C-alpha cells in the first residue's frame, strides 16, 4: 500500500524545507494521522454517532469528509509543500509567485493565531486527562457513585492552582517536543505515540468486546436511524470534519512543508481521513459498551469522559487498569495533536526574528500558556464572567465557551473558506497540477475545492452565527 503513496519521481526543484523534513513518506502519513487523532475522535465522535442516528450519521460524516475534509486537507498539505515554509510566509510567497496580493497571507495568520487559541483550551483538557491517569492508576474510581464521580471532577475544576499545575505541565511537554525540532522532536513523538496509542485502543476494544453489553453498543453506534438526520446533524458532521481532521489551523500546511517530494498528496489524504474515522468508531466501540455495562448513558461534553467513564470503569472488573490505559491513550492523543497546533506559530517566530527553535517554542508556548490561564480561571474564580453576555448563538458562555465557539464555529470555517477560494480560484490550476500530479483525481479535487467546499463552509458559518 505504501508504494501507492509514492509518486514516480520528484517534480521539480524548489526551496529546501527550512525547518526540517520527515524522514520517510510513512512518517509523514503517521504525523498527519497523529495530528488528526485527538479529543475529537475519542470524545466527540462516539457521542455524535449515537446522538444523530448511528451509521446514518457515519454516512453523512463521510459525505462531509469527501466534500470538504478531503479537498481542504489536500489543499493545505499542498500549500505547505509548495512553499516549504511556515504558513504565514508560505502563503505570502505563493501569492507573490502567482502575481496575487500579499494580503492572502491572512490565511496563514488566521491559521497560526487560531492554532494558539485552540491549543490554549486544548491544553486544559490535556491537563485534566493527565490528572485522571494518576487518579485511575491510584484506584480513585473504585466503587464511585454518580455524586462522587461528579464531585471528583468538580474538585479538580474548582481548584485553580491544581488546574494551573496540570496546564503548565502539559504546555511544558508540548514545548519540549516542538523545541527539539522536526527530526528529534515531532518525528520521534509521532513514531512512538501513534503505535502505542493504536495498541491501547486495540486492547480497550478487545476488553469492551468481552462485555455483555457489547452488542447493544454496536447497535447504538451502527444502527442506521435516518429519522434523526436533520439539518443540525448535517452541520454537526461538517463541523466535526473540520476539527477532527485538523483543518484550518495551519497544522497541515506546516506538516506539508516537511513532506517528502515524492509523496502523492492526493493518495495520502484519503488514507488519513479513513484512519481518522475508523479511530473514532473504534473509540466508540471501546467506550460505549463500558458505559452501558454500568447502566449509564452516553452524554455530551466533558461529562462523558470525566464523570460517566470513571463511574463505569469503577464498577466493572478490570476497570482500574482499563481506565488507566484509556486516560494514557487520551493524553498521548492530545499531546501529538497539540504539537501540530503549536508548530505553525513557532516556525513563524523562528523565521521572523531569526531565533533558535527552542527559544521560539518557549516564547510561543508561554503566550499560549497565558491564554490558557484565562480559560482555566473560567471554571472557578471567573466562572461568573460571561464575556458576550447573553448573545444568542452562544447562550451565557464563560471565557472557555466563548473561545471554543469562536475557534470551531467561526475561525476554522473562515480559514477553510479562504483556503478553498485561494487554492481553487486564485492560484493557477497549473501550479496546483504540478504539485498534485494531474489525472482524474486531480480534476475531481479541483471541482470539489472550487464549488462544493466553499458552499458547505458558508453553510457551516451561517449556522454558527445562528442564521440557518
Ligand atoms: N484533530 C484534533 C482532534 O480531533 O482532537 C484537533 C486538532 C489538532 C485540530 C490539531 C487542529 C489541529 F491543528
GROMACS .gro file of C-alpha atoms and ligand atoms in nm:
model
  481
    1UNK     CA    1   0.000   0.000   0.000
    2UNK     CA    2   0.286   0.233   0.085
    3UNK     CA    3   0.407   0.209  -0.271
    4UNK     CA    4   0.085   0.365  -0.398
    5UNK     CA    5   0.150   0.670  -0.182
    6UNK     CA    6   0.473   0.740  -0.358
    7UNK     CA    7   0.500   0.924  -0.685
    8UNK     CA    8   0.729   0.807  -0.959
    9UNK     CA    9   0.974   1.095  -0.941
   10UNK     CA   10   1.018   1.436  -0.784
   11UNK     CA   11   0.854   1.709  -0.984
   12UNK     CA   12   1.093   1.997  -0.988
   13UNK     CA   13   1.343   2.184  -0.783
   14UNK     CA   14   1.204   2.402  -0.507
   15UNK     CA   15   1.337   2.565  -0.193
   16UNK     CA   16   1.452   2.302   0.052
   17UNK     CA   17   1.242   2.273   0.367
   18UNK     CA   18   1.392   2.524   0.607
   19UNK     CA   19   1.300   2.378   0.939
   20UNK     CA   20   1.331   2.009   0.866
   21UNK     CA   21   1.178   1.724   0.671
   22UNK     CA   22   1.001   1.398   0.758
   23UNK     CA   23   1.246   1.118   0.710
   24UNK     CA   24   1.008   0.898   0.509
   25UNK     CA   25   0.664   0.900   0.345
   26UNK     CA   26   0.545   0.664   0.617
   27UNK     CA   27   0.642   0.903   0.896
   28UNK     CA   28   0.473   1.188   0.710
   29UNK     CA   29   0.145   0.991   0.693
   30UNK     CA   30   0.182   0.893   1.058
   31UNK     CA   31   0.238   1.257   1.154
   32UNK     CA   32  -0.076   1.376   0.978
   33UNK     CA   33  -0.274   1.090   1.134
   34UNK     CA   34  -0.126   1.183   1.472
   35UNK     CA   35  -0.240   1.542   1.434
   36UNK     CA   36  -0.588   1.433   1.331
   37UNK     CA   37  -0.642   1.175   1.606
   38UNK     CA   38  -0.729   1.357   1.924
   39UNK     CA   39  -1.007   1.464   2.153
   40UNK     CA   40  -1.233   1.497   1.852
   41UNK     CA   41  -1.222   1.125   1.778
   42UNK     CA   42  -1.219   0.990   2.130
   43UNK     CA   43  -1.456   1.225   2.299
   44UNK     CA   44  -1.685   1.376   2.037
   45UNK     CA   45  -1.728   1.129   1.756
   46UNK     CA   46  -1.881   0.840   1.959
   47UNK     CA   47  -2.127   1.079   2.114
   48UNK     CA   48  -2.226   1.238   1.782
   49UNK     CA   49  -2.274   0.899   1.616
   50UNK     CA   50  -2.500   0.780   1.895
   51UNK     CA   51  -2.692   1.106   1.907
   52UNK     CA   52  -2.759   1.151   1.538
   53UNK     CA   53  -2.864   0.812   1.411
   54UNK     CA   54  -2.571   0.568   1.418
   55UNK     CA   55  -2.441   0.459   1.081
   56UNK     CA   56  -2.672   0.711   0.912
   57UNK     CA   57  -2.458   0.980   1.076
   58UNK     CA   58  -2.140   0.799   0.980
   59UNK     CA   59  -2.254   0.811   0.617
   60UNK     CA   60  -2.328   1.181   0.637
   61UNK     CA   61  -1.995   1.238   0.809
   62UNK     CA   62  -1.814   1.053   0.531
   63UNK     CA   63  -2.001   1.262   0.273
   64UNK     CA   64  -1.884   1.580   0.451
   65UNK     CA   65  -1.534   1.443   0.459
   66UNK     CA   66  -1.539   1.381   0.084
   67UNK     CA   67  -1.697   1.718   0.003
   68UNK     CA   68  -1.500   1.934   0.242
   69UNK     CA   69  -1.245   1.750   0.453
   70UNK     CA   70  -1.052   1.573   0.181
   71UNK     CA   71  -1.025   1.866  -0.062
   72UNK     CA   72  -0.918   2.103   0.213
   73UNK     CA   73  -0.668   1.858   0.354
   74UNK     CA   74  -0.510   1.820   0.011
   75UNK     CA   75  -0.514   2.199  -0.034
   76UNK     CA   76  -0.341   2.268   0.299
   77UNK     CA   77  -0.077   2.000   0.253
   78UNK     CA   78  -0.015   2.128  -0.097
   79UNK     CA   79   0.027   2.490   0.014
   80UNK     CA   80   0.283   2.372   0.264
   81UNK     CA   81   0.482   2.156   0.029
   82UNK     CA   82   0.476   2.413  -0.246
   83UNK     CA   83   0.606   2.691  -0.025
   84UNK     CA   84   0.823   2.474   0.205
   85UNK     CA   85   0.769   2.746   0.458
   86UNK     CA   86   0.579   2.848   0.770
   87UNK     CA   87   0.211   2.918   0.679
   88UNK     CA   88   0.230   3.297   0.707
   89UNK     CA   89   0.537   3.346   0.489
   90UNK     CA   90   0.447   3.047   0.276
   91UNK     CA   91   0.119   3.197   0.166
   92UNK     CA   92   0.290   3.527   0.104
   93UNK     CA   93   0.547   3.353  -0.113
   94UNK     CA   94   0.289   3.162  -0.316
   95UNK     CA   95   0.069   3.468  -0.359
   96UNK     CA   96   0.367   3.668  -0.491
   97UNK     CA   97   0.472   3.386  -0.722
   98UNK     CA   98   0.122   3.382  -0.863
   99UNK     CA   99   0.119   3.758  -0.906
  100UNK     CA  100  -0.151   3.797  -0.640
  101UNK     CA  101  -0.189   4.028  -0.344
  102UNK     CA  102   0.027   3.954  -0.042
  103UNK     CA  103  -0.291   4.002   0.159
  104UNK     CA  104  -0.362   3.632   0.106
  105UNK     CA  105  -0.111   3.564   0.380
  106UNK     CA  106  -0.407   3.638   0.607
  107UNK     CA  107  -0.482   3.267   0.570
  108UNK     CA  108  -0.152   3.189   0.736
  109UNK     CA  109  -0.213   3.448   1.005
  110UNK     CA  110  -0.561   3.325   1.083
  111UNK     CA  111  -0.441   2.965   1.096
  112UNK     CA  112  -0.140   3.029   1.317
  113UNK     CA  113  -0.328   3.252   1.562
  114UNK     CA  114  -0.626   3.014   1.575
  115UNK     CA  115  -0.383   2.730   1.646
  116UNK     CA  116  -0.257   2.917   1.951
  117UNK     CA  117  -0.607   2.995   2.072
  118UNK     CA  118  -0.721   2.637   2.022
  119UNK     CA  119  -0.417   2.500   2.198
  120UNK     CA  120  -0.473   2.722   2.500
  121UNK     CA  121  -0.806   2.547   2.559
  122UNK     CA  122  -0.690   2.204   2.443
  123UNK     CA  123  -0.411   2.213   2.698
  124UNK     CA  124  -0.661   2.249   2.982
  125UNK     CA  125  -0.827   1.924   2.877
  126UNK     CA  126  -0.482   1.769   2.833
  127UNK     CA  127  -0.416   1.862   3.196
  128UNK     CA  128  -0.743   1.706   3.315
  129UNK     CA  129  -0.656   1.388   3.129
  130UNK     CA  130  -0.315   1.368   3.294
  131UNK     CA  131  -0.474   1.417   3.635
  132UNK     CA  132  -0.710   1.129   3.552
  133UNK     CA  133  -0.423   0.897   3.459
  134UNK     CA  134  -0.298   0.930   3.815
  135UNK     CA  135  -0.641   0.911   3.966
  136UNK     CA  136  -0.729   0.593   3.779
  137UNK     CA  137  -0.393   0.431   3.850
  138UNK     CA  138  -0.436   0.510   4.219
  139UNK     CA  139  -0.775   0.339   4.222
  140UNK     CA  140  -0.975   0.659   4.283
  141UNK     CA  141  -1.267   0.532   4.072
  142UNK     CA  142  -1.328   0.219   4.274
  143UNK     CA  143  -1.699   0.186   4.356
  144UNK     CA  144  -1.775   0.551   4.288
  145UNK     CA  145  -2.135   0.661   4.277
  146UNK     CA  146  -2.269   0.930   4.044
  147UNK     CA  147  -2.247   1.205   4.303
  148UNK     CA  148  -1.891   1.112   4.398
  149UNK     CA  149  -1.784   1.098   4.031
  150UNK     CA  150  -1.925   1.444   3.970
  151UNK     CA  151  -1.759   1.570   4.288
  152UNK     CA  152  -1.425   1.422   4.185
  153UNK     CA  153  -1.430   1.618   3.861
  154UNK     CA  154  -1.556   1.932   4.025
  155UNK     CA  155  -1.284   1.920   4.289
  156UNK     CA  156  -1.035   1.940   4.005
  157UNK     CA  157  -1.201   2.215   3.803
  158UNK     CA  158  -1.282   2.418   4.114
  159UNK     CA  159  -0.918   2.437   4.215
  160UNK     CA  160  -0.728   2.699   4.009
  161UNK     CA  161  -0.388   2.604   4.149
  162UNK     CA  162  -0.425   2.241   4.060
  163UNK     CA  163  -0.553   2.324   3.713
  164UNK     CA  164  -0.264   2.563   3.668
  165UNK     CA  165  -0.011   2.296   3.763
  166UNK     CA  166  -0.155   2.045   3.513
  167UNK     CA  167  -0.188   2.305   3.239
  168UNK     CA  168   0.172   2.415   3.297
  169UNK     CA  169   0.297   2.058   3.283
  170UNK     CA  170   0.106   1.987   2.964
  171UNK     CA  171   0.233   2.301   2.791
  172UNK     CA  172   0.588   2.222   2.905
  173UNK     CA  173   0.562   1.877   2.747
  174UNK     CA  174   0.435   2.029   2.423
  175UNK     CA  175   0.707   2.296   2.417
  176UNK     CA  176   0.970   2.030   2.485
  177UNK     CA  177   0.874   1.824   2.182
  178UNK     CA  178   0.838   2.120   1.946
  179UNK     CA  179   1.163   2.272   2.076
  180UNK     CA  180   1.355   1.959   1.978
  181UNK     CA  181   1.273   2.009   1.612
  182UNK     CA  182   1.121   1.803   1.335
  183UNK     CA  183   1.358   1.506   1.340
  184UNK     CA  184   1.420   1.465   1.712
  185UNK     CA  185   1.101   1.613   1.849
  186UNK     CA  186   0.795   1.586   1.628
  187UNK     CA  187   0.909   1.279   1.441
  188UNK     CA  188   1.017   1.085   1.749
  189UNK     CA  189   0.689   1.167   1.920
  190UNK     CA  190   0.487   1.052   1.622
  191UNK     CA  191   0.696   0.737   1.573
  192UNK     CA  192   0.627   0.624   1.930
  193UNK     CA  193   0.297   0.772   2.029
  194UNK     CA  194   0.085   0.675   1.730
  195UNK     CA  195   0.161   0.300   1.750
  196UNK     CA  196   0.128   0.299   2.131
  197UNK     CA  197  -0.200   0.484   2.107
  198UNK     CA  198  -0.340   0.244   1.847
  199UNK     CA  199  -0.227  -0.055   2.051
  200UNK     CA  200  -0.403   0.076   2.362
  201UNK     CA  201  -0.714   0.140   2.154
  202UNK     CA  202  -0.698  -0.221   2.033
  203UNK     CA  203  -0.671  -0.350   2.391
  204UNK     CA  204  -0.964  -0.136   2.502
  205UNK     CA  205  -1.183  -0.256   2.215
  206UNK     CA  206  -1.088  -0.615   2.294
  207UNK     CA  207  -1.181  -0.564   2.657
  208UNK     CA  208  -1.508  -0.395   2.564
  209UNK     CA  209  -1.584  -0.683   2.330
  210UNK     CA  210  -1.591  -0.912   2.633
  211UNK     CA  211  -1.868  -0.709   2.799
  212UNK     CA  212  -2.224  -0.843   2.774
  213UNK     CA  213  -2.339  -0.501   2.657
  214UNK     CA  214  -2.112  -0.501   2.352
  215UNK     CA  215  -2.392  -0.591   2.109
  216UNK     CA  216  -2.613  -0.316   2.243
  217UNK     CA  217  -2.327  -0.069   2.197
  218UNK     CA  218  -2.273  -0.184   1.840
  219UNK     CA  219  -2.640  -0.134   1.780
  220UNK     CA  220  -2.624   0.216   1.932
  221UNK     CA  221  -2.327   0.311   1.717
  222UNK     CA  222  -2.411   0.144   1.389
  223UNK     CA  223  -2.786   0.101   1.352
  224UNK     CA  224  -2.896   0.341   1.081
  225UNK     CA  225  -3.167   0.571   1.205
  226UNK     CA  226  -3.231   0.815   0.923
  227UNK     CA  227  -3.512   0.985   1.113
  228UNK     CA  228  -3.254   1.153   1.338
  229UNK     CA  229  -3.067   1.304   1.049
  230UNK     CA  230  -3.179   1.665   1.044
  231UNK     CA  231  -3.001   1.985   0.946
  232UNK     CA  232  -2.836   2.002   1.289
  233UNK     CA  233  -2.687   1.658   1.235
  234UNK     CA  234  -2.554   1.762   0.896
  235UNK     CA  235  -2.388   2.071   1.036
  236UNK     CA  236  -2.252   1.879   1.333
  237UNK     CA  237  -2.093   1.636   1.087
  238UNK     CA  238  -1.944   1.919   0.887
  239UNK     CA  239  -1.808   2.099   1.191
  240UNK     CA  240  -1.668   1.777   1.324
  241UNK     CA  241  -1.491   1.707   0.995
  242UNK     CA  242  -1.306   2.036   1.034
  243UNK     CA  243  -1.188   1.984   1.386
  244UNK     CA  244  -1.124   1.615   1.364
  245UNK     CA  245  -0.912   1.646   1.050
  246UNK     CA  246  -0.708   1.935   1.195
  247UNK     CA  247  -0.815   2.172   0.919
  248UNK     CA  248  -0.793   2.550   0.926
  249UNK     CA  249  -0.513   2.586   1.181
  250UNK     CA  250  -0.208   2.584   0.960
  251UNK     CA  251  -0.108   2.250   1.114
  252UNK     CA  252  -0.141   2.063   0.787
  253UNK     CA  253   0.028   2.343   0.596
  254UNK     CA  254   0.340   2.313   0.809
  255UNK     CA  255   0.329   1.932   0.808
  256UNK     CA  256   0.300   1.950   0.428
  257UNK     CA  257   0.607   2.176   0.425
  258UNK     CA  258   0.810   1.887   0.569
  259UNK     CA  259   0.664   1.628   0.330
  260UNK     CA  260   0.894   1.431   0.101
  261UNK     CA  261   0.868   1.550  -0.257
  262UNK     CA  262   0.785   1.206  -0.391
  263UNK     CA  263   0.468   1.152  -0.185
  264UNK     CA  264   0.136   1.185  -0.365
  265UNK     CA  265  -0.076   1.417  -0.152
  266UNK     CA  266  -0.391   1.301  -0.333
  267UNK     CA  267  -0.319   0.950  -0.205
  268UNK     CA  268  -0.220   1.047   0.149
  269UNK     CA  269  -0.535   1.244   0.232
  270UNK     CA  270  -0.784   0.952   0.186
  271UNK     CA  271  -0.564   0.726   0.400
  272UNK     CA  272  -0.565   0.986   0.677
  273UNK     CA  273  -0.937   1.059   0.671
  274UNK     CA  274  -1.032   0.692   0.668
  275UNK     CA  275  -0.797   0.615   0.956
  276UNK     CA  276  -0.936   0.911   1.146
  277UNK     CA  277  -1.297   0.798   1.102
  278UNK     CA  278  -1.203   0.442   1.193
  279UNK     CA  279  -1.030   0.557   1.511
  280UNK     CA  280  -1.345   0.749   1.605
  281UNK     CA  281  -1.560   0.439   1.556
  282UNK     CA  282  -1.318   0.217   1.746
  283UNK     CA  283  -1.313   0.469   2.030
  284UNK     CA  284  -1.692   0.436   2.035
  285UNK     CA  285  -1.666   0.057   2.044
  286UNK     CA  286  -1.420   0.085   2.332
  287UNK     CA  287  -1.624   0.328   2.541
  288UNK     CA  288  -1.994   0.274   2.481
  289UNK     CA  289  -2.004  -0.093   2.599
  290UNK     CA  290  -1.836   0.008   2.925
  291UNK     CA  291  -2.082   0.292   2.977
  292UNK     CA  292  -2.380   0.067   2.900
  293UNK     CA  293  -2.245  -0.212   3.115
  294UNK     CA  294  -2.261   0.017   3.413
  295UNK     CA  295  -2.620   0.105   3.327
  296UNK     CA  296  -2.529   0.461   3.226
  297UNK     CA  297  -2.595   0.658   2.913
  298UNK     CA  298  -2.372   0.840   2.667
  299UNK     CA  299  -2.384   1.210   2.749
  300UNK     CA  300  -2.238   1.505   2.557
  301UNK     CA  301  -1.948   1.721   2.670
  302UNK     CA  302  -1.671   1.667   2.926
  303UNK     CA  303  -1.911   1.473   3.149
  304UNK     CA  304  -1.877   1.164   2.929
  305UNK     CA  305  -1.504   1.124   2.975
  306UNK     CA  306  -1.451   1.273   3.316
  307UNK     CA  307  -1.761   1.162   3.503
  308UNK     CA  308  -1.950   0.884   3.326
  309UNK     CA  309  -1.642   0.681   3.232
  310UNK     CA  310  -1.475   0.685   3.576
  311UNK     CA  311  -1.807   0.580   3.721
  312UNK     CA  312  -1.842   0.299   3.467
  313UNK     CA  313  -1.483   0.176   3.495
  314UNK     CA  314  -1.516   0.186   3.873
  315UNK     CA  315  -1.790  -0.074   3.869
  316UNK     CA  316  -1.665  -0.337   3.625
  317UNK     CA  317  -1.391  -0.597   3.679
  318UNK     CA  318  -1.052  -0.491   3.546
  319UNK     CA  319  -1.181  -0.136   3.522
  320UNK     CA  320  -0.889   0.022   3.706
  321UNK     CA  321  -0.630  -0.098   3.457
  322UNK     CA  322  -0.851  -0.020   3.160
  323UNK     CA  323  -0.927   0.329   3.289
  324UNK     CA  324  -0.555   0.396   3.333
  325UNK     CA  325  -0.487   0.276   2.981
  326UNK     CA  326  -0.771   0.484   2.847
  327UNK     CA  327  -0.652   0.809   3.005
  328UNK     CA  328  -0.295   0.737   2.897
  329UNK     CA  329  -0.420   0.699   2.542
  330UNK     CA  330  -0.612   1.024   2.573
  331UNK     CA  331  -0.303   1.211   2.695
  332UNK     CA  332  -0.096   1.080   2.405
  333UNK     CA  333  -0.365   1.170   2.153
  334UNK     CA  334  -0.398   1.522   2.288
  335UNK     CA  335  -0.022   1.564   2.308
  336UNK     CA  336   0.052   1.476   1.947
  337UNK     CA  337  -0.232   1.697   1.827
  338UNK     CA  338  -0.112   1.981   2.048
  339UNK     CA  339   0.233   1.967   1.888
  340UNK     CA  340   0.083   2.033   1.548
  341UNK     CA  341  -0.116   2.328   1.680
  342UNK     CA  342   0.197   2.498   1.815
  343UNK     CA  343   0.428   2.433   1.520
  344UNK     CA  344   0.291   2.696   1.273
  345UNK     CA  345   0.340   2.989   1.514
  346UNK     CA  346   0.679   2.860   1.633
  347UNK     CA  347   0.817   2.839   1.279
  348UNK     CA  348   0.686   3.190   1.215
  349UNK     CA  349   0.875   3.326   1.516
  350UNK     CA  350   1.190   3.139   1.407
  351UNK     CA  351   1.180   3.296   1.066
  352UNK     CA  352   1.059   3.640   1.165
  353UNK     CA  353   1.307   3.702   1.444
  354UNK     CA  354   1.576   3.455   1.338
  355UNK     CA  355   1.574   3.280   1.672
  356UNK     CA  356   1.659   2.923   1.767
  357UNK     CA  357   1.373   2.676   1.762
  358UNK     CA  358   1.389   2.609   2.135
  359UNK     CA  359   1.361   2.979   2.216
  360UNK     CA  360   1.077   3.027   1.966
  361UNK     CA  361   0.890   2.727   2.112
  362UNK     CA  362   0.929   2.865   2.463
  363UNK     CA  363   0.813   3.215   2.366
  364UNK     CA  364   0.505   3.099   2.179
  365UNK     CA  365   0.441   2.834   2.442
  366UNK     CA  366   0.440   3.091   2.722
  367UNK     CA  367   0.196   3.306   2.526
  368UNK     CA  368  -0.036   3.010   2.478
  369UNK     CA  369   0.008   2.917   2.843
  370UNK     CA  370  -0.103   3.267   2.949
  371UNK     CA  371  -0.414   3.245   2.734
  372UNK     CA  372  -0.483   2.907   2.887
  373UNK     CA  373  -0.481   3.064   3.232
  374UNK     CA  374  -0.783   3.271   3.129
  375UNK     CA  375  -0.960   2.952   3.026
  376UNK     CA  376  -0.881   2.765   3.341
  377UNK     CA  377  -0.999   3.052   3.559
  378UNK     CA  378  -1.331   3.040   3.382
  379UNK     CA  379  -1.400   2.710   3.558
  380UNK     CA  380  -1.363   2.858   3.904
  381UNK     CA  381  -1.272   3.213   4.006
  382UNK     CA  382  -1.412   3.369   3.689
  383UNK     CA  383  -1.695   3.128   3.628
  384UNK     CA  384  -1.943   3.415   3.669
  385UNK     CA  385  -1.785   3.618   3.387
  386UNK     CA  386  -1.972   3.595   3.058
  387UNK     CA  387  -1.772   3.794   2.804
  388UNK     CA  388  -2.051   3.807   2.548
  389UNK     CA  389  -2.343   3.841   2.786
  390UNK     CA  390  -2.639   3.652   2.650
  391UNK     CA  391  -2.554   3.684   2.283
  392UNK     CA  392  -2.788   3.428   2.131
  393UNK     CA  393  -2.586   3.168   1.936
  394UNK     CA  394  -2.378   3.103   2.241
  395UNK     CA  395  -2.609   3.147   2.536
  396UNK     CA  396  -2.434   3.258   2.852
  397UNK     CA  397  -2.085   3.128   2.798
  398UNK     CA  398  -1.770   3.162   3.006
  399UNK     CA  399  -1.438   3.266   2.851
  400UNK     CA  400  -1.363   2.899   2.775
  401UNK     CA  401  -1.700   2.855   2.600
  402UNK     CA  402  -1.659   3.176   2.401
  403UNK     CA  403  -1.311   3.074   2.292
  404UNK     CA  404  -1.432   2.733   2.176
  405UNK     CA  405  -1.722   2.890   1.995
  406UNK     CA  406  -1.501   3.137   1.809
  407UNK     CA  407  -1.243   2.876   1.718
  408UNK     CA  408  -1.467   2.595   1.599
  409UNK     CA  409  -1.768   2.796   1.488
  410UNK     CA  410  -1.603   3.092   1.320
  411UNK     CA  411  -1.228   3.089   1.279
  412UNK     CA  412  -1.182   2.736   1.144
  413UNK     CA  413  -1.456   2.768   0.881
  414UNK     CA  414  -1.331   3.115   0.786
  415UNK     CA  415  -0.976   2.993   0.729
  416UNK     CA  416  -1.116   2.693   0.540
  417UNK     CA  417  -1.326   2.914   0.317
  418UNK     CA  418  -1.038   3.147   0.235
  419UNK     CA  419  -0.812   2.849   0.166
  420UNK     CA  420  -1.067   2.697  -0.074
  421UNK     CA  421  -1.114   3.030  -0.255
  422UNK     CA  422  -0.741   3.094  -0.280
  423UNK     CA  423  -0.644   2.747  -0.398
  424UNK     CA  424  -0.950   2.688  -0.616
  425UNK     CA  425  -0.996   3.027  -0.777
  426UNK     CA  426  -0.687   3.244  -0.739
  427UNK     CA  427  -0.390   3.010  -0.761
  428UNK     CA  428  -0.340   2.895  -1.118
  429UNK     CA  429  -0.453   2.542  -1.196
  430UNK     CA  430  -0.108   2.481  -1.344
  431UNK     CA  431   0.057   2.537  -1.008
  432UNK     CA  432  -0.173   2.302  -0.824
  433UNK     CA  433  -0.143   2.043  -1.103
  434UNK     CA  434   0.235   2.048  -1.077
  435UNK     CA  435   0.216   1.986  -0.704
  436UNK     CA  436  -0.063   1.727  -0.714
  437UNK     CA  437   0.028   1.544  -1.028
  438UNK     CA  438  -0.278   1.573  -1.260
  439UNK     CA  439  -0.508   1.283  -1.354
  440UNK     CA  440  -0.876   1.226  -1.273
  441UNK     CA  441  -0.810   1.251  -0.900
  442UNK     CA  442  -0.675   1.598  -0.953
  443UNK     CA  443  -0.970   1.704  -1.170
  444UNK     CA  444  -1.218   1.576  -0.914
  445UNK     CA  445  -1.032   1.758  -0.637
  446UNK     CA  446  -1.040   2.084  -0.836
  447UNK     CA  447  -1.419   2.063  -0.878
  448UNK     CA  448  -1.469   1.991  -0.508
  449UNK     CA  449  -1.240   2.266  -0.382
  450UNK     CA  450  -1.392   2.519  -0.622
  451UNK     CA  451  -1.759   2.452  -0.567
  452UNK     CA  452  -1.856   2.203  -0.300
  453UNK     CA  453  -1.618   2.310  -0.027
  454UNK     CA  454  -1.697   2.684  -0.029
  455UNK     CA  455  -2.074   2.626  -0.034
  456UNK     CA  456  -2.057   2.377   0.252
  457UNK     CA  457  -1.833   2.602   0.459
  458UNK     CA  458  -2.058   2.905   0.412
  459UNK     CA  459  -2.347   2.694   0.542
  460UNK     CA  460  -2.147   2.597   0.847
  461UNK     CA  461  -2.061   2.956   0.905
  462UNK     CA  462  -2.418   3.076   0.884
  463UNK     CA  463  -2.521   2.801   1.121
  464UNK     CA  464  -2.260   2.905   1.374
  465UNK     CA  465  -2.397   3.259   1.356
  466UNK     CA  466  -2.744   3.123   1.423
  467UNK     CA  467  -2.866   3.227   1.077
  468UNK     CA  468  -2.966   2.883   0.942
  469LIG     N1  469  -0.779   1.686   1.518
  469LIG     C1  470  -0.769   1.707   1.660
  469LIG     C2  471  -0.879   1.629   1.730
  469LIG     O1  472  -0.958   1.560   1.666
  469LIG     O2  473  -0.886   1.638   1.851
  469LIG     C3  474  -0.777   1.852   1.695
  469LIG     C4  475  -0.682   1.938   1.619
  469LIG     C5  476  -0.545   1.915   1.622
  469LIG     C6  477  -0.730   2.043   1.544
  469LIG     C7  478  -0.457   1.994   1.550
  469LIG     C8  479  -0.645   2.121   1.471
  469LIG     C9  480  -0.508   2.095   1.474
  469LIG     F1  481  -0.429   2.170   1.407
   0.00000   0.00000   0.00000
